[in-house]
Amino acid sequence: DTGVSQDPRHKITKRGQNVTFRCDPISEHNRLYWYRQTLGQGPEFLTYFQNEAQLEKSRLLSDRFSAERPKGSFSTLEIQRTEQGDSAMYLCASSPWTQGHGYTFGSGTRLTVV
Amino acid sequence: SQQGEEDPQALSIQEGENATMNCSYKTSINNLQWYRQNSGRGLVHLILIRSNEREKHSGRLRVTLDTSKKSSSLLITASRAADTASYFCATDARGSGGGADGLTFGKGTHLIIQP
């Protein structure tokens, strides 16, 4: 297992288009997290899954955002009708479900909405 | 929302010097973690300190935690050019009554090591 993988690394899209990102976590990790990071800021929590169950969603996650983890393995994050304000780095991380472990992050997907 | 506040926002030192970054937070925590991020990349976990611990070491890293002041510090000794990165503290409030179930990150300290 080589860590957390995210695809694509970069995405440029026109305003109004839909985009989907994929995250493949470390296979032994039950928990999967999505964060968003803008320039000069720390990552902001969006949502997380324990296995296939989505347990928490941030207020940042508007109705245009949806995340899935259908079989408790990989996850997708979809943004519908993208806006320029959606431009950011989208980070995925995974961890074991027990407390006391750090997160393993992927390299992120950088979204630019033009 | 971001719970942690790192101080300073930016720090520039000479190679070989020690670098100290501070973090303050607002709620009860289960543990506090420090991460490094190189420009345009994902975050790398450096060290975790539990709420019942006061100090922890890992290689050239030393972390302290003062839960009464809700603050932590990260010391990097004998800095190297490769330590140039942004450093973030993150609080885990899970099970402590402090709120969110995921890590809450601060805005980070941008560290530059001059060769």
PDB file of C-alpha atoms in Angstrom:
ATOM      1  CA  ASP A   1       0.000   0.000   0.000  1.00  0.00           C
ATOM      2  CA  THR A   2       1.564   3.280  -1.112  1.00  0.00           C
ATOM      3  CA  GLY A   3      -0.563   5.677   0.909  1.00  0.00           C
ATOM      4  CA  VAL A   4      -3.544   7.835   0.038  1.00  0.00           C
ATOM      5  CA  SER A   5      -4.043   8.498  -3.662  1.00  0.00           C
ATOM      6  CA  GLN A   6      -6.070  11.320  -5.164  1.00  0.00           C
ATOM      7  CA  ASP A   7      -7.092  11.778  -8.751  1.00  0.00           C
ATOM      8  CA  PRO A   8      -6.816  14.022 -10.637  1.00  0.00           C
ATOM      9  CA  ARG A   9      -3.946  16.153  -9.301  1.00  0.00           C
ATOM     10  CA  HIS A  10      -5.214  19.218 -11.134  1.00  0.00           C
ATOM     11  CA  LYS A  11      -8.578  20.137 -12.613  1.00  0.00           C
ATOM     12  CA  ILE A  12      -9.510  23.258 -14.529  1.00  0.00           C
ATOM     13  CA  THR A  13     -13.184  23.652 -15.238  1.00  0.00           C
ATOM     14  CA  LYS A  14     -15.550  26.304 -16.479  1.00  0.00           C
ATOM     15  CA  ARG A  15     -18.006  27.853 -14.069  1.00  0.00           C
ATOM     16  CA  GLY A  16     -21.240  25.900 -14.019  1.00  0.00           C
ATOM     17  CA  GLN A  17     -19.685  22.546 -14.883  1.00  0.00           C
ATOM     18  CA  ASN A  18     -19.731  19.519 -12.589  1.00  0.00           C
ATOM     19  CA  VAL A  19     -16.516  17.933 -11.341  1.00  0.00           C
ATOM     20  CA  THR A  20     -15.764  14.708  -9.489  1.00  0.00           C
ATOM     21  CA  PHE A  21     -12.656  13.830  -7.523  1.00  0.00           C
ATOM     22  CA  ARG A  22     -11.573  10.407  -6.341  1.00  0.00           C
ATOM     23  CA  CYS A  23      -9.693   9.339  -3.236  1.00  0.00           C
ATOM     24  CA  ASP A  24      -8.223   5.905  -2.522  1.00  0.00           C
ATOM     25  CA  PRO A  25      -7.341   5.626   1.180  1.00  0.00           C
ATOM     26  CA  ILE A  26      -4.987   3.243   2.920  1.00  0.00           C
ATOM     27  CA  SER A  27      -6.846  -0.046   2.753  1.00  0.00           C
ATOM     28  CA  GLU A  28      -6.691  -0.800   6.494  1.00  0.00           C
ATOM     29  CA  HIS A  29      -8.110   2.605   7.452  1.00  0.00           C
ATOM     30  CA  ASN A  30     -11.802   2.749   8.330  1.00  0.00           C
ATOM     31  CA  ARG A  31     -12.052   6.533   8.389  1.00  0.00           C
ATOM     32  CA  LEU A  32     -11.830   8.800   5.367  1.00  0.00           C
ATOM     33  CA  TYR A  33     -11.911  12.593   5.480  1.00  0.00           C
ATOM     34  CA  TRP A  34     -12.320  15.380   2.942  1.00  0.00           C
ATOM     35  CA  TYR A  35     -10.821  18.816   3.574  1.00  0.00           C
ATOM     36  CA  ARG A  36     -10.636  21.981   1.515  1.00  0.00           C
ATOM     37  CA  GLN A  37      -7.674  24.340   1.630  1.00  0.00           C
ATOM     38  CA  THR A  38      -7.360  27.803   0.109  1.00  0.00           C
ATOM     39  CA  LEU A  39      -4.145  29.736  -0.326  1.00  0.00           C
ATOM     40  CA  GLY A  40      -2.567  30.799   2.958  1.00  0.00           C
ATOM     41  CA  GLN A  41      -5.115  28.968   5.071  1.00  0.00           C
ATOM     42  CA  GLY A  42      -5.184  25.698   6.934  1.00  0.00           C
ATOM     43  CA  PRO A  43      -7.326  22.785   5.759  1.00  0.00           C
ATOM     44  CA  GLU A  44     -11.044  23.141   6.539  1.00  0.00           C
ATOM     45  CA  PHE A  45     -13.080  20.060   7.348  1.00  0.00           C
ATOM     46  CA  LEU A  46     -15.793  19.104   4.845  1.00  0.00           C
ATOM     47  CA  THR A  47     -16.978  15.616   5.712  1.00  0.00           C
ATOM     48  CA  TYR A  48     -15.884  12.192   6.895  1.00  0.00           C
ATOM     49  CA  PHE A  49     -16.833   8.547   6.560  1.00  0.00           C
ATOM     50  CA  GLN A  50     -16.465   5.605   8.840  1.00  0.00           C
ATOM     51  CA  ASN A  51     -16.509   2.674   6.462  1.00  0.00           C
ATOM     52  CA  GLU A  52     -19.374   3.484   4.065  1.00  0.00           C
ATOM     53  CA  ALA A  53     -21.331   5.679   6.488  1.00  0.00           C
ATOM     54  CA  GLN A  54     -21.040   9.439   6.162  1.00  0.00           C
ATOM     55  CA  LEU A  55     -21.024  10.521   9.804  1.00  0.00           C
ATOM     56  CA  GLU A  56     -20.494  14.263   9.744  1.00  0.00           C
ATOM     57  CA  LYS A  57     -20.808  17.105   7.247  1.00  0.00           C
ATOM     58  CA  SER A  58     -19.542  20.641   7.691  1.00  0.00           C
ATOM     59  CA  ARG A  59     -21.711  23.690   7.054  1.00  0.00           C
ATOM     60  CA  LEU A  60     -19.156  24.412   4.309  1.00  0.00           C
ATOM     61  CA  LEU A  61     -20.602  21.492   2.369  1.00  0.00           C
ATOM     62  CA  SER A  62     -23.388  23.187   0.457  1.00  0.00           C
ATOM     63  CA  ASP A  63     -26.099  21.336  -1.451  1.00  0.00           C
ATOM     64  CA  ARG A  64     -23.884  21.452  -4.524  1.00  0.00           C
ATOM     65  CA  PHE A  65     -21.373  19.155  -2.831  1.00  0.00           C
ATOM     66  CA  SER A  66     -21.887  15.432  -2.388  1.00  0.00           C
ATOM     67  CA  ALA A  67     -19.538  12.739  -1.197  1.00  0.00           C
ATOM     68  CA  GLU A  68     -19.843   8.987  -1.336  1.00  0.00           C
ATOM     69  CA  ARG A  69     -17.916   5.972  -0.178  1.00  0.00           C
ATOM     70  CA  PRO A  70     -20.077   3.191  -1.596  1.00  0.00           C
ATOM     71  CA  LYS A  71     -18.182   0.106  -0.486  1.00  0.00           C
ATOM     72  CA  GLY A  72     -16.179   1.560   2.350  1.00  0.00           C
ATOM     73  CA  SER A  73     -13.083   1.734   0.179  1.00  0.00           C
ATOM     74  CA  PHE A  74     -12.527   4.618  -2.262  1.00  0.00           C
ATOM     75  CA  SER A  75     -14.513   7.840  -2.020  1.00  0.00           C
ATOM     76  CA  THR A  76     -15.710  10.444  -4.506  1.00  0.00           C
ATOM     77  CA  LEU A  77     -16.427  14.118  -3.967  1.00  0.00           C
ATOM     78  CA  GLU A  78     -18.658  15.769  -6.554  1.00  0.00           C
ATOM     79  CA  ILE A  79     -19.236  19.483  -6.968  1.00  0.00           C
ATOM     80  CA  GLN A  80     -22.183  20.463  -9.120  1.00  0.00           C
ATOM     81  CA  ARG A  81     -22.555  23.812 -10.900  1.00  0.00           C
ATOM     82  CA  THR A  82     -19.080  24.938  -9.884  1.00  0.00           C
ATOM     83  CA  GLU A  83     -18.477  28.534  -8.852  1.00  0.00           C
ATOM     84  CA  GLN A  84     -15.243  30.515  -8.802  1.00  0.00           C
ATOM     85  CA  GLY A  85     -15.306  30.373  -5.017  1.00  0.00           C
ATOM     86  CA  ASP A  86     -14.915  26.600  -5.236  1.00  0.00           C
ATOM     87  CA  SER A  87     -11.350  27.042  -6.482  1.00  0.00           C
ATOM     88  CA  ALA A  88      -9.159  25.403  -3.841  1.00  0.00           C
ATOM     89  CA  MET A  89      -7.076  22.360  -3.005  1.00  0.00           C
ATOM     90  CA  TYR A  90      -9.264  19.412  -2.027  1.00  0.00           C
ATOM     91  CA  LEU A  91      -7.465  17.076   0.333  1.00  0.00           C
ATOM     92  CA  CYS A  92      -8.384  13.546   1.295  1.00  0.00           C
ATOM     93  CA  ALA A  93      -7.031  11.788   4.376  1.00  0.00           C
ATOM     94  CA  SER A  94      -7.551   8.456   6.076  1.00  0.00           C
ATOM     95  CA  SER A  95      -6.950   7.066   9.545  1.00  0.00           C
ATOM     96  CA  PRO A  96      -7.779   4.056  11.681  1.00  0.00           C
ATOM     97  CA  TRP A  97     -11.016   4.489  13.607  1.00  0.00           C
ATOM     98  CA  THR A  98      -9.367   4.332  17.022  1.00  0.00           C
ATOM     99  CA  GLN A  99      -8.199   7.535  18.638  1.00  0.00           C
ATOM    100  CA  GLY A 100      -4.577   8.503  18.946  1.00  0.00           C
ATOM    101  CA  HIS A 101      -3.536   8.190  15.313  1.00  0.00           C
ATOM    102  CA  GLY A 102      -2.454  10.846  12.892  1.00  0.00           C
ATOM    103  CA  TYR A 103      -4.056  11.235   9.499  1.00  0.00           C
ATOM    104  CA  THR A 104      -2.391  10.177   6.261  1.00  0.00           C
ATOM    105  CA  PHE A 105      -3.105  12.760   3.591  1.00  0.00           C
ATOM    106  CA  GLY A 106      -3.097  12.449  -0.159  1.00  0.00           C
ATOM    107  CA  SER A 107      -1.371  15.015  -2.365  1.00  0.00           C
ATOM    108  CA  GLY A 108      -4.650  16.741  -3.072  1.00  0.00           C
ATOM    109  CA  THR A 109      -6.629  17.807  -6.128  1.00  0.00           C
ATOM    110  CA  ARG A 110      -6.200  21.442  -7.096  1.00  0.00           C
ATOM    111  CA  LEU A 111      -9.410  22.793  -8.620  1.00  0.00           C
ATOM    112  CA  THR A 112      -9.442  25.983 -10.652  1.00  0.00           C
ATOM    113  CA  VAL A 113     -12.815  27.303 -11.778  1.00  0.00           C
ATOM    114  CA  VAL A 114     -12.573  29.813 -14.624  1.00  0.00           C
TER     115      VAL A 114
ATOM    116  CA  SER B   1     -14.060  27.103  11.371  1.00  0.00           C
ATOM    117  CA  GLN B   2     -10.431  26.926  12.461  1.00  0.00           C
ATOM    118  CA  GLN B   3      -9.720  26.344  16.112  1.00  0.00           C
ATOM    119  CA  GLY B   4      -5.952  26.587  16.223  1.00  0.00           C
ATOM    120  CA  GLU B   5      -3.991  29.773  15.845  1.00  0.00           C
ATOM    121  CA  GLU B   6      -0.324  29.409  15.055  1.00  0.00           C
ATOM    122  CA  ASP B   7       2.188  32.047  15.962  1.00  0.00           C
ATOM    123  CA  PRO B   8       4.133  33.451  14.227  1.00  0.00           C
ATOM    124  CA  GLN B   9       2.477  33.409  10.809  1.00  0.00           C
ATOM    125  CA  ALA B  10       5.910  33.421   9.189  1.00  0.00           C
ATOM    126  CA  LEU B  11       9.395  32.701  10.473  1.00  0.00           C
ATOM    127  CA  SER B  12      12.748  33.003   8.704  1.00  0.00           C
ATOM    128  CA  ILE B  13      15.925  31.707  10.343  1.00  0.00           C
ATOM    129  CA  GLN B  14      19.427  30.600   9.402  1.00  0.00           C
ATOM    130  CA  GLU B  15      20.248  26.956   8.836  1.00  0.00           C
ATOM    131  CA  GLY B  16      21.410  25.353  12.050  1.00  0.00           C
ATOM    132  CA  GLU B  17      19.303  27.569  14.299  1.00  0.00           C
ATOM    133  CA  ASN B  18      16.316  26.321  16.262  1.00  0.00           C
ATOM    134  CA  ALA B  19      12.775  27.167  15.178  1.00  0.00           C
ATOM    135  CA  THR B  20       9.882  27.505  17.615  1.00  0.00           C
ATOM    136  CA  MET B  21       6.234  27.717  16.609  1.00  0.00           C
ATOM    137  CA  ASN B  22       3.288  28.135  18.935  1.00  0.00           C
ATOM    138  CA  CYS B  23      -0.329  27.078  18.710  1.00  0.00           C
ATOM    139  CA  SER B  24      -3.330  28.135  20.767  1.00  0.00           C
ATOM    140  CA  TYR B  25      -6.746  26.488  20.698  1.00  0.00           C
ATOM    141  CA  LYS B  26     -10.156  27.014  22.225  1.00  0.00           C
ATOM    142  CA  THR B  27     -11.899  23.799  23.261  1.00  0.00           C
ATOM    143  CA  SER B  28     -11.143  20.640  25.227  1.00  0.00           C
ATOM    144  CA  ILE B  29      -9.108  18.176  23.231  1.00  0.00           C
ATOM    145  CA  ASN B  30      -8.251  14.496  23.124  1.00  0.00           C
ATOM    146  CA  ASN B  31      -4.911  15.105  21.442  1.00  0.00           C
ATOM    147  CA  LEU B  32      -3.019  17.712  19.434  1.00  0.00           C
ATOM    148  CA  GLN B  33      -1.039  16.979  16.285  1.00  0.00           C
ATOM    149  CA  TRP B  34       1.501  18.814  14.181  1.00  0.00           C
ATOM    150  CA  TYR B  35       1.724  18.506  10.402  1.00  0.00           C
ATOM    151  CA  ARG B  36       4.119  19.794   7.746  1.00  0.00           C
ATOM    152  CA  GLN B  37       3.117  20.844   4.255  1.00  0.00           C
ATOM    153  CA  ASN B  38       5.488  21.556   1.427  1.00  0.00           C
ATOM    154  CA  SER B  39       4.219  24.005  -1.184  1.00  0.00           C
ATOM    155  CA  GLY B  40       1.372  22.570  -3.232  1.00  0.00           C
ATOM    156  CA  ARG B  41       1.510  19.176  -1.566  1.00  0.00           C
ATOM    157  CA  GLY B  42      -0.489  17.235   0.991  1.00  0.00           C
ATOM    158  CA  LEU B  43       0.160  17.331   4.713  1.00  0.00           C
ATOM    159  CA  VAL B  44       2.574  15.016   6.479  1.00  0.00           C
ATOM    160  CA  HIS B  45       1.938  13.952  10.062  1.00  0.00           C
ATOM    161  CA  LEU B  46       4.870  14.826  12.328  1.00  0.00           C
ATOM    162  CA  ILE B  47       3.905  14.133  15.915  1.00  0.00           C
ATOM    163  CA  LEU B  48       0.899  13.581  18.182  1.00  0.00           C
ATOM    164  CA  ILE B  49       0.678  14.532  21.842  1.00  0.00           C
ATOM    165  CA  ARG B  50      -2.179  13.343  24.015  1.00  0.00           C
ATOM    166  CA  SER B  51      -4.028  15.618  26.421  1.00  0.00           C
ATOM    167  CA  ASN B  52      -2.465  13.860  29.437  1.00  0.00           C
ATOM    168  CA  GLU B  53       1.075  14.361  28.116  1.00  0.00           C
ATOM    169  CA  ARG B  54       3.148  17.489  28.618  1.00  0.00           C
ATOM    170  CA  GLU B  55       6.127  16.902  26.339  1.00  0.00           C
ATOM    171  CA  LYS B  56       7.084  14.597  23.509  1.00  0.00           C
ATOM    172  CA  HIS B  57      10.179  14.146  21.365  1.00  0.00           C
ATOM    173  CA  SER B  58      10.709  12.708  17.912  1.00  0.00           C
ATOM    174  CA  GLY B  59      14.143  13.117  16.357  1.00  0.00           C
ATOM    175  CA  ARG B  60      14.803  16.864  16.045  1.00  0.00           C
ATOM    176  CA  LEU B  61      11.219  17.683  17.054  1.00  0.00           C
ATOM    177  CA  ARG B  62      10.053  18.580  20.527  1.00  0.00           C
ATOM    178  CA  VAL B  63       6.407  19.286  21.281  1.00  0.00           C
ATOM    179  CA  THR B  64       4.949  20.650  24.491  1.00  0.00           C
ATOM    180  CA  LEU B  65       1.322  20.863  25.527  1.00  0.00           C
ATOM    181  CA  ASP B  66      -0.215  23.016  28.243  1.00  0.00           C
ATOM    182  CA  THR B  67      -3.906  22.164  28.497  1.00  0.00           C
ATOM    183  CA  SER B  68      -4.493  24.771  31.224  1.00  0.00           C
ATOM    184  CA  LYS B  69      -3.406  27.488  28.779  1.00  0.00           C
ATOM    185  CA  LYS B  70      -4.759  25.640  25.744  1.00  0.00           C
ATOM    186  CA  SER B  71      -1.453  26.007  23.968  1.00  0.00           C
ATOM    187  CA  SER B  72       1.268  23.930  22.352  1.00  0.00           C
ATOM    188  CA  SER B  73       4.700  24.586  20.924  1.00  0.00           C
ATOM    189  CA  LEU B  74       6.770  22.837  18.279  1.00  0.00           C
ATOM    190  CA  LEU B  75      10.547  23.147  18.433  1.00  0.00           C
ATOM    191  CA  ILE B  76      12.703  22.068  15.506  1.00  0.00           C
ATOM    192  CA  THR B  77      16.345  21.889  16.515  1.00  0.00           C
ATOM    193  CA  ALA B  78      19.360  22.275  14.218  1.00  0.00           C
ATOM    194  CA  SER B  79      17.175  23.373  11.304  1.00  0.00           C
ATOM    195  CA  ARG B  80      17.972  22.361   7.726  1.00  0.00           C
ATOM    196  CA  ALA B  81      17.012  23.901   4.394  1.00  0.00           C
ATOM    197  CA  ALA B  82      14.722  20.904   3.831  1.00  0.00           C
ATOM    198  CA  ASP B  83      12.664  21.970   6.863  1.00  0.00           C
ATOM    199  CA  THR B  84      11.325  24.903   4.814  1.00  0.00           C
ATOM    200  CA  ALA B  85       7.562  24.323   4.768  1.00  0.00           C
ATOM    201  CA  SER B  86       4.302  25.356   6.399  1.00  0.00           C
ATOM    202  CA  TYR B  87       3.591  23.829   9.790  1.00  0.00           C
ATOM    203  CA  PHE B  88       0.068  23.326  11.125  1.00  0.00           C
ATOM    204  CA  CYS B  89      -1.256  22.336  14.493  1.00  0.00           C
ATOM    205  CA  ALA B  90      -4.474  20.339  14.550  1.00  0.00           C
ATOM    206  CA  THR B  91      -6.709  19.474  17.468  1.00  0.00           C
ATOM    207  CA  ASP B  92      -8.650  16.245  17.889  1.00  0.00           C
ATOM    208  CA  ALA B  93     -11.656  16.910  20.089  1.00  0.00           C
ATOM    209  CA  ARG B  94     -13.246  13.498  19.549  1.00  0.00           C
ATOM    210  CA  GLY B  95     -14.712  12.175  22.770  1.00  0.00           C
ATOM    211  CA  SER B  96     -13.563  15.169  24.808  1.00  0.00           C
ATOM    212  CA  GLY B  97     -16.757  17.174  24.498  1.00  0.00           C
ATOM    213  CA  GLY B  98     -14.875  19.748  22.473  1.00  0.00           C
ATOM    214  CA  GLY B  99     -16.892  19.465  19.303  1.00  0.00           C
ATOM    215  CA  ALA B 100     -16.027  18.293  15.809  1.00  0.00           C
ATOM    216  CA  ASP B 101     -15.254  14.679  15.104  1.00  0.00           C
ATOM    217  CA  GLY B 102     -12.462  15.447  12.672  1.00  0.00           C
ATOM    218  CA  LEU B 103      -9.195  17.308  13.135  1.00  0.00           C
ATOM    219  CA  THR B 104      -9.467  21.102  13.256  1.00  0.00           C
ATOM    220  CA  PHE B 105      -6.454  22.895  11.781  1.00  0.00           C
ATOM    221  CA  GLY B 106      -4.958  26.299  12.385  1.00  0.00           C
ATOM    222  CA  LYS B 107      -3.779  28.674   9.666  1.00  0.00           C
ATOM    223  CA  GLY B 108      -0.177  27.555   9.914  1.00  0.00           C
ATOM    224  CA  THR B 109       3.304  28.985  10.316  1.00  0.00           C
ATOM    225  CA  HIS B 110       5.367  29.377   7.161  1.00  0.00           C
ATOM    226  CA  LEU B 111       8.956  28.500   8.037  1.00  0.00           C
ATOM    227  CA  ILE B 112      11.857  29.501   5.790  1.00  0.00           C
ATOM    228  CA  ILE B 113      15.335  28.167   6.502  1.00  0.00           C
ATOM    229  CA  GLN B 114      18.032  30.305   4.924  1.00  0.00           C
ATOM    230  CA  PRO B 115      21.038  28.234   3.795  1.00  0.00           C
TER     231      PRO B 115
END
